[in-house]
PDB file of C-alpha atoms in Angstrom:
ATOM      1  CA  MET A  15      63.703  -0.214 -16.257  1.00  0.00           C
ATOM      2  CA  LYS A  16      63.594  -4.118 -16.170  1.00  0.00           C
ATOM      3  CA  THR A  17      67.498  -4.244 -14.549  1.00  0.00           C
ATOM      4  CA  LEU A  18      66.585  -0.957 -12.694  1.00  0.00           C
ATOM      5  CA  ILE A  19      63.337  -2.691 -11.116  1.00  0.00           C
ATOM      6  CA  PHE A  20      65.743  -6.223 -10.183  1.00  0.00           C
ATOM      7  CA  SER A  21      68.341  -3.614  -8.942  1.00  0.00           C
ATOM      8  CA  PHE A  22      65.861  -2.155  -6.519  1.00  0.00           C
ATOM      9  CA  ALA A  23      64.548  -5.534  -5.367  1.00  0.00           C
ATOM     10  CA  ALA A  24      68.164  -7.176  -5.035  1.00  0.00           C
ATOM     11  CA  THR A  25      69.240  -4.603  -3.327  1.00  0.00           C
ATOM     12  CA  LEU A  26      66.345  -4.662  -0.693  1.00  0.00           C
ATOM     13  CA  THR A  27      66.878  -8.625  -0.088  1.00  0.00           C
ATOM     14  CA  LEU A  28      70.634  -8.064   0.923  1.00  0.00           C
ATOM     15  CA  LEU A  29      69.573  -4.793   3.078  1.00  0.00           C
ATOM     16  CA  PHE A  30      66.632  -6.591   4.681  1.00  0.00           C
ATOM     17  CA  SER A  31      68.755 -10.286   5.336  1.00  0.00           C
ATOM     18  CA  SER A  32      71.262  -8.667   6.383  1.00  0.00           C
ATOM     19  CA  CYS A  33      69.291  -7.109   9.239  1.00  0.00           C
ATOM     20  CA  MET A  34      67.354  -9.987  10.021  1.00  0.00           C
ATOM     21  CA  LYS A  35      67.896 -11.952  13.519  1.00  0.00           C
ATOM     22  CA  HIS A  36      69.037 -16.034  12.738  1.00  0.00           C
ATOM     23  CA  ALA A  37      68.165 -18.552  14.890  1.00  0.00           C
ATOM     24  CA  ASN A  38      71.159 -19.638  16.293  1.00  0.00           C
ATOM     25  CA  ASP A  39      72.126 -16.010  17.024  1.00  0.00           C
ATOM     26  CA  TYR A  40      69.554 -15.537  19.888  1.00  0.00           C
ATOM     27  CA  GLU A  41      70.119 -15.115  23.455  1.00  0.00           C
ATOM     28  CA  PRO A  42      67.414 -15.438  25.903  1.00  0.00           C
ATOM     29  CA  VAL A  43      67.064 -13.175  28.754  1.00  0.00           C
ATOM     30  CA  MET A  44      68.521 -15.412  31.376  1.00  0.00           C
ATOM     31  CA  GLY A  45      65.791 -15.374  34.728  1.00  0.00           C
ATOM     32  CA  GLU A  46      63.303 -14.716  32.063  1.00  0.00           C
ATOM     33  CA  ALA A  47      63.282 -17.344  30.129  1.00  0.00           C
ATOM     34  CA  LEU A  48      61.831 -21.190  30.910  1.00  0.00           C
ATOM     35  CA  ASN A  49      64.755 -22.624  33.148  1.00  0.00           C
ATOM     36  CA  THR A  50      67.091 -20.199  33.124  1.00  0.00           C
ATOM     37  CA  TRP A  51      68.764 -18.050  35.943  1.00  0.00           C
ATOM     38  CA  THR A  52      70.183 -15.183  37.037  1.00  0.00           C
ATOM     39  CA  PHE A  53      71.782 -13.372  40.153  1.00  0.00           C
ATOM     40  CA  LYS A  54      74.358 -10.344  40.714  1.00  0.00           C
ATOM     41  CA  GLU A  55      76.828  -9.915  43.630  1.00  0.00           C
ATOM     42  CA  GLY A  56      78.461  -6.599  43.553  1.00  0.00           C
ATOM     43  CA  SER A  57      79.033  -5.701  39.679  1.00  0.00           C
ATOM     44  CA  LYS A  58      79.594  -9.595  38.448  1.00  0.00           C
ATOM     45  CA  THR A  59      76.332 -10.899  37.030  1.00  0.00           C
ATOM     46  CA  TYR A  60      76.262 -14.946  36.970  1.00  0.00           C
ATOM     47  CA  THR A  61      73.679 -16.774  34.882  1.00  0.00           C
ATOM     48  CA  GLY A  62      72.687 -20.035  33.657  1.00  0.00           C
ATOM     49  CA  VAL A  63      70.417 -22.719  32.879  1.00  0.00           C
ATOM     50  CA  PHE A  64      68.605 -26.220  34.224  1.00  0.00           C
ATOM     51  CA  LEU A  65      69.612 -28.770  31.795  1.00  0.00           C
ATOM     52  CA  VAL A  66      67.209 -30.748  33.806  1.00  0.00           C
ATOM     53  CA  SER A  67      64.196 -29.187  35.298  1.00  0.00           C
ATOM     54  CA  PRO A  68      63.641 -28.129  38.751  1.00  0.00           C
ATOM     55  CA  VAL A  69      61.413 -30.965  40.838  1.00  0.00           C
ATOM     56  CA  LEU A  70      59.009 -30.439  43.352  1.00  0.00           C
ATOM     57  CA  HIS A  71      58.760 -33.338  45.637  1.00  0.00           C
ATOM     58  CA  THR A  72      55.154 -34.120  46.485  1.00  0.00           C
ATOM     59  CA  THR A  73      55.906 -36.341  49.379  1.00  0.00           C
ATOM     60  CA  ILE A  74      54.989 -34.374  52.971  1.00  0.00           C
ATOM     61  CA  GLN A  75      58.474 -34.087  54.645  1.00  0.00           C
ATOM     62  CA  SER A  76      58.662 -34.462  58.714  1.00  0.00           C
ATOM     63  CA  ASN A  77      58.508 -30.796  58.572  1.00  0.00           C
ATOM     64  CA  ASN A  78      54.934 -30.671  56.836  1.00  0.00           C
ATOM     65  CA  THR A  79      57.095 -28.755  53.253  1.00  0.00           C
ATOM     66  CA  TYR A  80      57.358 -30.191  50.076  1.00  0.00           C
ATOM     67  CA  THR A  81      60.465 -29.647  48.839  1.00  0.00           C
ATOM     68  CA  LEU A  82      61.361 -28.060  45.364  1.00  0.00           C
ATOM     69  CA  ASP A  83      64.837 -28.856  44.359  1.00  0.00           C
ATOM     70  CA  MET A  84      66.720 -27.399  41.583  1.00  0.00           C
ATOM     71  CA  THR A  85      70.353 -27.167  40.447  1.00  0.00           C
ATOM     72  CA  GLY A  86      71.640 -24.950  37.276  1.00  0.00           C
ATOM     73  CA  ILE A  87      75.102 -24.951  35.472  1.00  0.00           C
ATOM     74  CA  GLN A  88      76.519 -21.973  34.048  1.00  0.00           C
ATOM     75  CA  LYS A  89      77.855 -22.007  29.962  1.00  0.00           C
ATOM     76  CA  GLY A  90      81.439 -21.512  30.046  1.00  0.00           C
ATOM     77  CA  SER A  91      82.570 -22.077  33.709  1.00  0.00           C
ATOM     78  CA  GLY A  92      80.640 -25.308  34.514  1.00  0.00           C
ATOM     79  CA  GLN A  93      79.811 -23.291  38.061  1.00  0.00           C
ATOM     80  CA  LEU A  94      76.620 -24.604  39.693  1.00  0.00           C
ATOM     81  CA  LEU A  95      73.724 -22.720  40.993  1.00  0.00           C
ATOM     82  CA  THR A  96      71.877 -25.422  43.638  1.00  0.00           C
ATOM     83  CA  MET A  97      68.990 -24.036  45.691  1.00  0.00           C
ATOM     84  CA  ALA A  98      66.261 -25.841  48.089  1.00  0.00           C
ATOM     85  CA  ILE A  99      62.910 -24.337  48.638  1.00  0.00           C
ATOM     86  CA  SER A 100      60.772 -25.864  51.644  1.00  0.00           C
ATOM     87  CA  LEU A 101      57.022 -25.001  50.533  1.00  0.00           C
ATOM     88  CA  THR A 102      54.526 -25.267  52.913  1.00  0.00           C
ATOM     89  CA  ASP A 103      51.869 -26.268  49.683  1.00  0.00           C
ATOM     90  CA  LEU A 104      52.050 -27.947  46.208  1.00  0.00           C
ATOM     91  CA  ASP A 105      50.321 -24.880  44.725  1.00  0.00           C
ATOM     92  CA  PHE A 106      52.964 -21.797  45.500  1.00  0.00           C
ATOM     93  CA  THR A 107      49.766 -19.955  47.208  1.00  0.00           C
ATOM     94  CA  VAL A 108      52.616 -18.964  50.169  1.00  0.00           C
ATOM     95  CA  LYS A 109      54.431 -16.616  48.172  1.00  0.00           C
ATOM     96  CA  SER A 110      58.132 -16.035  50.452  1.00  0.00           C
ATOM     97  CA  TYR A 111      60.691 -18.276  52.243  1.00  0.00           C
ATOM     98  CA  LYS A 112      63.480 -17.453  53.774  1.00  0.00           C
ATOM     99  CA  SER A 113      67.338 -19.231  54.293  1.00  0.00           C
ATOM    100  CA  GLY A 114      69.390 -18.319  57.035  1.00  0.00           C
ATOM    101  CA  ILE A 115      67.335 -19.147  59.671  1.00  0.00           C
ATOM    102  CA  SER A 116      68.464 -20.387  62.719  1.00  0.00           C
ATOM    103  CA  GLY A 117      66.093 -22.759  64.701  1.00  0.00           C
ATOM    104  CA  SER A 118      64.482 -23.744  61.320  1.00  0.00           C
ATOM    105  CA  ASP A 119      64.041 -26.697  60.441  1.00  0.00           C
ATOM    106  CA  HIS A 120      63.070 -26.240  56.651  1.00  0.00           C
ATOM    107  CA  ALA A 121      65.594 -27.596  53.959  1.00  0.00           C
ATOM    108  CA  THR A 122      66.061 -23.785  52.514  1.00  0.00           C
ATOM    109  CA  SER A 123      68.997 -23.290  50.792  1.00  0.00           C
ATOM    110  CA  PHE A 124      70.958 -21.510  47.986  1.00  0.00           C
ATOM    111  CA  SER A 125      74.747 -22.780  46.999  1.00  0.00           C
ATOM    112  CA  TYR A 126      76.476 -21.342  44.302  1.00  0.00           C
ATOM    113  CA  SER A 127      79.971 -24.012  43.589  1.00  0.00           C
ATOM    114  CA  GLY A 128      83.106 -24.242  41.867  1.00  0.00           C
ATOM    115  CA  SER A 129      82.017 -27.670  39.899  1.00  0.00           C
ATOM    116  CA  ALA A 130      79.657 -30.101  40.153  1.00  0.00           C
ATOM    117  CA  GLY A 131      83.415 -32.213  41.459  1.00  0.00           C
ATOM    118  CA  SER A 132      84.669 -30.043  43.761  1.00  0.00           C
ATOM    119  CA  ARG A 133      81.515 -28.885  45.228  1.00  0.00           C
ATOM    120  CA  ASN A 134      83.391 -25.582  47.001  1.00  0.00           C
ATOM    121  CA  ALA A 135      80.996 -23.109  47.785  1.00  0.00           C
ATOM    122  CA  ILE A 136      81.218 -19.774  46.261  1.00  0.00           C
ATOM    123  CA  TYR A 137      78.450 -18.661  48.046  1.00  0.00           C
ATOM    124  CA  SER A 138      75.514 -20.278  50.436  1.00  0.00           C
ATOM    125  CA  SER A 139      73.140 -19.577  52.669  1.00  0.00           C
ATOM    126  CA  SER A 140      71.535 -22.162  54.240  1.00  0.00           C
ATOM    127  CA  ASN A 141      69.398 -23.243  57.702  1.00  0.00           C
ATOM    128  CA  ASN A 142      72.064 -25.512  58.587  1.00  0.00           C
ATOM    129  CA  ASP A 143      74.098 -22.015  59.019  1.00  0.00           C
ATOM    130  CA  PRO A 144      72.501 -19.594  59.683  1.00  0.00           C
ATOM    131  CA  GLY A 145      73.040 -15.752  59.609  1.00  0.00           C
ATOM    132  CA  ALA A 146      73.600 -14.923  55.693  1.00  0.00           C
ATOM    133  CA  VAL A 147      69.511 -14.509  55.593  1.00  0.00           C
ATOM    134  CA  MET A 148      68.689 -14.628  51.663  1.00  0.00           C
ATOM    135  CA  THR A 149      64.884 -14.218  50.302  1.00  0.00           C
ATOM    136  CA  TYR A 150      62.802 -16.212  48.067  1.00  0.00           C
ATOM    137  CA  ASP A 151      59.302 -14.611  46.259  1.00  0.00           C
ATOM    138  CA  ILE A 152      57.171 -16.754  44.215  1.00  0.00           C
ATOM    139  CA  SER A 153      56.421 -14.019  41.765  1.00  0.00           C
ATOM    140  CA  HIS A 154      54.640 -16.283  39.078  1.00  0.00           C
ATOM    141  CA  TYR A 155      53.027 -19.270  39.033  1.00  0.00           C
ATOM    142  CA  ASN A 156      50.734 -20.814  35.995  1.00  0.00           C
ATOM    143  CA  PRO A 157      49.548 -24.037  37.320  1.00  0.00           C
ATOM    144  CA  ALA A 158      48.547 -24.980  33.515  1.00  0.00           C
ATOM    145  CA  LYS A 159      51.979 -25.188  32.650  1.00  0.00           C
ATOM    146  CA  ASN A 160      53.232 -25.937  35.495  1.00  0.00           C
ATOM    147  CA  THR A 161      55.642 -22.721  35.857  1.00  0.00           C
ATOM    148  CA  VAL A 162      56.979 -20.766  38.194  1.00  0.00           C
ATOM    149  CA  THR A 163      59.073 -17.432  38.529  1.00  0.00           C
ATOM    150  CA  ILE A 164      61.184 -17.044  41.452  1.00  0.00           C
ATOM    151  CA  THR A 165      62.980 -13.885  42.888  1.00  0.00           C
ATOM    152  CA  PHE A 166      65.643 -13.960  45.339  1.00  0.00           C
ATOM    153  CA  SER A 167      67.751 -11.626  47.202  1.00  0.00           C
ATOM    154  CA  GLY A 168      69.772 -10.962  50.648  1.00  0.00           C
ATOM    155  CA  GLN A 169      72.857 -11.771  51.770  1.00  0.00           C
ATOM    156  CA  VAL A 170      75.351 -15.003  51.537  1.00  0.00           C
ATOM    157  CA  PHE A 171      78.360 -15.859  52.962  1.00  0.00           C
ATOM    158  CA  ASP A 172      81.409 -16.212  50.393  1.00  0.00           C
ATOM    159  CA  ALA A 173      84.421 -18.611  50.626  1.00  0.00           C
ATOM    160  CA  SER A 174      86.159 -16.856  53.363  1.00  0.00           C
ATOM    161  CA  GLY A 175      82.985 -16.852  55.074  1.00  0.00           C
ATOM    162  CA  ASN A 176      82.319 -13.141  54.697  1.00  0.00           C
ATOM    163  CA  LEU A 177      78.693 -11.994  54.112  1.00  0.00           C
ATOM    164  CA  MET A 178      78.456 -11.414  50.381  1.00  0.00           C
ATOM    165  CA  ASN A 179      74.838  -9.036  49.113  1.00  0.00           C
ATOM    166  CA  ILE A 180      73.445 -11.508  46.170  1.00  0.00           C
ATOM    167  CA  SER A 181      70.714  -8.964  44.230  1.00  0.00           C
ATOM    168  CA  LYS A 182      68.366  -9.547  40.897  1.00  0.00           C
ATOM    169  CA  GLY A 183      68.100 -13.134  41.651  1.00  0.00           C
ATOM    170  CA  LYS A 184      65.230 -14.696  39.196  1.00  0.00           C
ATOM    171  CA  ILE A 185      64.815 -17.897  37.897  1.00  0.00           C
ATOM    172  CA  THR A 186      62.091 -18.599  35.566  1.00  0.00           C
ATOM    173  CA  ALA A 187      62.001 -22.580  34.888  1.00  0.00           C
ATOM    174  CA  HIS A 188      59.375 -25.303  34.441  1.00  0.00           C
ATOM    175  CA  VAL A 189      58.759 -27.358  37.465  1.00  0.00           C
ATOM    176  CA  ASP A 190      58.494 -31.779  37.765  1.00  0.00           C
ATOM    177  CA  ARG A 191      56.568 -33.312  40.264  1.00  0.00           C
ATOM    178  CA  LYS A 192      57.815 -36.158  41.568  1.00  0.00           C
TER     179      LYS A 192
END
């Protein structure tokens, strides 16, 4: 009887341990896990992480905005996502911003580049090069934890100057204030 109970217990142990997820098997949901980002262009999905938290510069700029800067890297390829949003306040109370707007003096921009070394844009939307309009929405801000979630979508220029559609963009990150 002891042998039967031991065999049953050993079988259950093996069964449940083989079904367990180990910490090194965990893949975070990009764009939802802290300091991650994701976006789609057509059928391609791009994901990555922020190795350094985005920075909200608390000194007001000459255009009466505060700049939120962020740079993330795509694991494996080394391609970079660089974004800047000219915020109208430090508490994320205004919820929507745009890049690609003609005549704007705001530094709001989106760039997805080949690498830190090349900085050649694969996709870009900037007020300095209007026409590819991208919308950025602050969907959540937690002031106690200083975390923000930003969704984005719209148009970008590709490397050849063609308009491309970006969708399902999402960033969740801790924000450092400087």
